[in-house]
Tab-separated table of C-alpha atoms in Angstrom:
chain	number	residue	atom	x	y	z
A	10	UNK	CA	19.846	-4.967	-3.543
A	11	UNK	CA	17.703	-6.132	-6.452
A	12	UNK	CA	19.784	-4.097	-8.935
A	13	UNK	CA	22.988	-5.666	-7.649
A	14	UNK	CA	21.459	-9.145	-7.749
A	15	UNK	CA	20.273	-8.743	-11.339
A	16	UNK	CA	23.583	-7.252	-12.471
A	17	UNK	CA	25.401	-10.233	-11.004
A	18	UNK	CA	23.080	-12.735	-12.684
A	19	UNK	CA	23.196	-11.114	-16.132
A	20	UNK	CA	26.752	-9.930	-16.503
A	21	UNK	CA	28.798	-11.720	-13.905
A	22	UNK	CA	29.866	-10.213	-10.640
A	23	UNK	CA	30.354	-6.472	-10.386
A	24	UNK	CA	33.754	-5.386	-9.158
A	25	UNK	CA	33.784	-4.894	-5.378
A	26	UNK	CA	34.663	-1.215	-5.698
A	27	UNK	CA	31.635	-0.650	-7.978
A	28	UNK	CA	29.358	-2.410	-5.485
A	29	UNK	CA	30.791	-0.310	-2.690
A	30	UNK	CA	30.219	2.941	-4.621
A	31	UNK	CA	26.634	1.956	-5.508
A	32	UNK	CA	25.836	1.035	-1.908
A	33	UNK	CA	27.377	4.273	-0.641
A	34	UNK	CA	25.374	6.276	-3.192
A	35	UNK	CA	22.102	4.541	-2.301
A	36	UNK	CA	22.774	5.186	1.388
A	37	UNK	CA	22.749	8.971	1.004
A	38	UNK	CA	19.659	10.354	2.733
A	39	UNK	CA	18.653	13.173	5.014
A	40	UNK	CA	18.253	16.907	4.782
A	41	UNK	CA	19.202	18.194	1.305
A	42	UNK	CA	22.195	20.398	2.235
A	43	UNK	CA	23.850	17.470	3.984
A	44	UNK	CA	23.025	15.206	1.040
A	45	UNK	CA	24.772	17.634	-1.330
A	46	UNK	CA	27.907	17.422	0.803
A	47	UNK	CA	27.731	13.616	0.862
A	48	UNK	CA	27.260	13.496	-2.920
A	49	UNK	CA	30.254	15.792	-3.476
A	50	UNK	CA	32.403	13.652	-1.170
A	51	UNK	CA	31.359	10.473	-2.966
A	52	UNK	CA	32.058	12.022	-6.376
A	53	UNK	CA	35.535	13.107	-5.261
A	54	UNK	CA	36.394	9.797	-3.580
A	55	UNK	CA	35.147	7.668	-6.489
A	56	UNK	CA	36.394	10.093	-9.165
A	57	UNK	CA	32.877	10.361	-10.633
A	58	UNK	CA	32.059	13.152	-13.069
A	59	UNK	CA	28.650	14.040	-11.612
A	60	UNK	CA	29.358	17.627	-10.626
A	61	UNK	CA	26.766	19.076	-13.045
A	62	UNK	CA	24.010	16.887	-11.574
A	63	UNK	CA	25.005	17.771	-8.016
A	64	UNK	CA	25.124	21.474	-8.924
A	65	UNK	CA	21.621	21.214	-10.399
A	66	UNK	CA	20.322	19.521	-7.257
A	67	UNK	CA	21.967	22.154	-5.058
A	68	UNK	CA	20.410	24.882	-7.219
A	69	UNK	CA	16.977	23.276	-6.793
A	70	UNK	CA	17.439	23.213	-3.014
A	71	UNK	CA	18.416	26.887	-3.109
A	72	UNK	CA	15.379	27.711	-5.259
A	73	UNK	CA	13.070	26.015	-2.766
A	74	UNK	CA	14.676	27.930	0.117
A	75	UNK	CA	14.316	31.263	-1.736
A	76	UNK	CA	10.628	30.471	-2.177
A	77	UNK	CA	9.921	29.861	1.485
A	78	UNK	CA	10.424	26.107	1.770
A	79	UNK	CA	12.506	25.203	4.812
A	80	UNK	CA	14.902	22.617	3.352
A	81	UNK	CA	15.659	21.357	6.858
A	82	UNK	CA	12.071	20.106	7.034
A	83	UNK	CA	12.470	18.136	3.797
A	84	UNK	CA	14.177	14.819	3.229
A	85	UNK	CA	16.233	13.690	0.252
A	86	UNK	CA	17.117	10.097	-0.546
A	87	UNK	CA	19.099	8.759	-3.472
A	88	UNK	CA	17.175	5.489	-3.196
A	89	UNK	CA	13.771	7.201	-3.509
A	90	UNK	CA	11.783	6.652	-6.663
A	91	UNK	CA	8.101	6.748	-7.502
A	92	UNK	CA	8.283	3.393	-9.287
A	93	UNK	CA	6.787	4.678	-12.527
A	94	UNK	CA	9.067	4.560	-15.550
A	95	UNK	CA	7.728	7.709	-17.218
A	96	UNK	CA	9.407	10.059	-14.740
A	97	UNK	CA	12.467	11.747	-16.234
A	98	UNK	CA	13.699	14.010	-13.476
A	99	UNK	CA	12.803	15.402	-10.082
A	100	UNK	CA	10.281	13.263	-8.184
A	101	UNK	CA	8.623	14.080	-4.870
A	102	UNK	CA	6.124	13.039	-2.242
A	103	UNK	CA	4.546	15.099	0.519
A	104	UNK	CA	3.588	13.255	3.679
A	105	UNK	CA	1.677	14.105	6.819
A	106	UNK	CA	4.136	14.543	9.677
A	107	UNK	CA	4.672	11.193	11.320
A	108	UNK	CA	3.192	9.188	8.431
A	109	UNK	CA	5.978	7.814	6.276
A	110	UNK	CA	3.878	5.403	4.243
A	111	UNK	CA	0.902	7.166	2.678
A	112	UNK	CA	1.628	10.277	0.569
A	113	UNK	CA	-0.731	13.243	0.515
A	114	UNK	CA	0.674	14.565	-2.765
A	115	UNK	CA	3.171	12.984	-5.173
A	116	UNK	CA	4.557	13.691	-8.605
A	117	UNK	CA	7.495	14.844	-10.657
A	118	UNK	CA	8.830	15.601	-14.139
A	119	UNK	CA	7.877	13.419	-17.059
A	120	UNK	CA	9.238	15.125	-20.153
A	121	UNK	CA	9.261	11.945	-22.267
A	122	UNK	CA	5.713	10.778	-21.567
A	123	UNK	CA	4.028	12.492	-24.503
A	124	UNK	CA	6.515	11.043	-27.020
A	125	UNK	CA	5.816	7.598	-25.525
A	126	UNK	CA	2.134	8.279	-26.226
A	127	UNK	CA	2.788	9.295	-29.838
A	128	UNK	CA	3.738	12.972	-29.847
A	129	UNK	CA	6.276	13.842	-32.536
A	130	UNK	CA	7.896	16.467	-30.323
A	131	UNK	CA	8.909	16.094	-26.686
A	132	UNK	CA	6.750	18.195	-24.382
A	133	UNK	CA	8.261	19.282	-21.047
A	134	UNK	CA	5.858	18.391	-18.264
A	135	UNK	CA	5.456	18.215	-14.522
A	136	UNK	CA	2.483	16.850	-12.671
A	137	UNK	CA	1.209	15.502	-9.417
A	138	UNK	CA	-1.583	13.542	-7.813
A	139	UNK	CA	-3.449	14.493	-4.675
A	140	UNK	CA	-4.964	11.846	-2.424
A	141	UNK	CA	-8.012	13.754	-1.194
A	142	UNK	CA	-9.008	11.040	1.271
A	143	UNK	CA	-5.535	11.170	2.854
A	144	UNK	CA	-5.722	14.976	3.069
A	145	UNK	CA	-9.110	14.798	4.766
A	146	UNK	CA	-7.807	12.188	7.199
A	147	UNK	CA	-4.733	14.349	7.964
A	148	UNK	CA	-6.952	17.403	8.450
A	149	UNK	CA	-9.115	15.558	10.934
A	150	UNK	CA	-6.066	14.515	12.950
A	151	UNK	CA	-5.105	18.189	13.310
A	152	UNK	CA	-1.436	17.688	12.356
A	153	UNK	CA	0.555	19.763	9.922
A	154	UNK	CA	1.830	18.336	6.643
C-alpha cells in the first residue's frame, strides 16, 4: 500500500492495470509449489517476462525438497522482506510453530554488502542471525520449530 501511495504522489497515478498486477503479485502467498503456479499464471495473464526468476525459485524449492525439507511445511510470500536494504536475493525466517511474530533464525543473501563497505570486488555472501533467547523459550515450550 505504501509503495502505491508513494508512486501516486511522486509520478502521478499508476494505471489501473498496473495497480491490479502489483496487488495480485503481492497477494501471492502459501506453500511454495502453489506459489510457483500462481506466479506463472500471473506472468502469463499480465504478459510479464519473469520466467527465469520463477524457474530459479522453483529450482530452489526443488533443491530444498531433495535435501529433506518438506516444502509443504514452509510458507512463501511475495510481500515478505526482512526490511534491510543490503539483502540481494533469497531471504528467510524460521519461526516456532504457532508463533508468527518472533523469528528463531533469519537471514538471506547479501552479495552487495561488502562493496557497500568498501570492497573493490563483490563478494557473494549468505548469512543469518539466531535469537538464542527465542530458541530457549521455544525449547521450554516443547514445540517443534
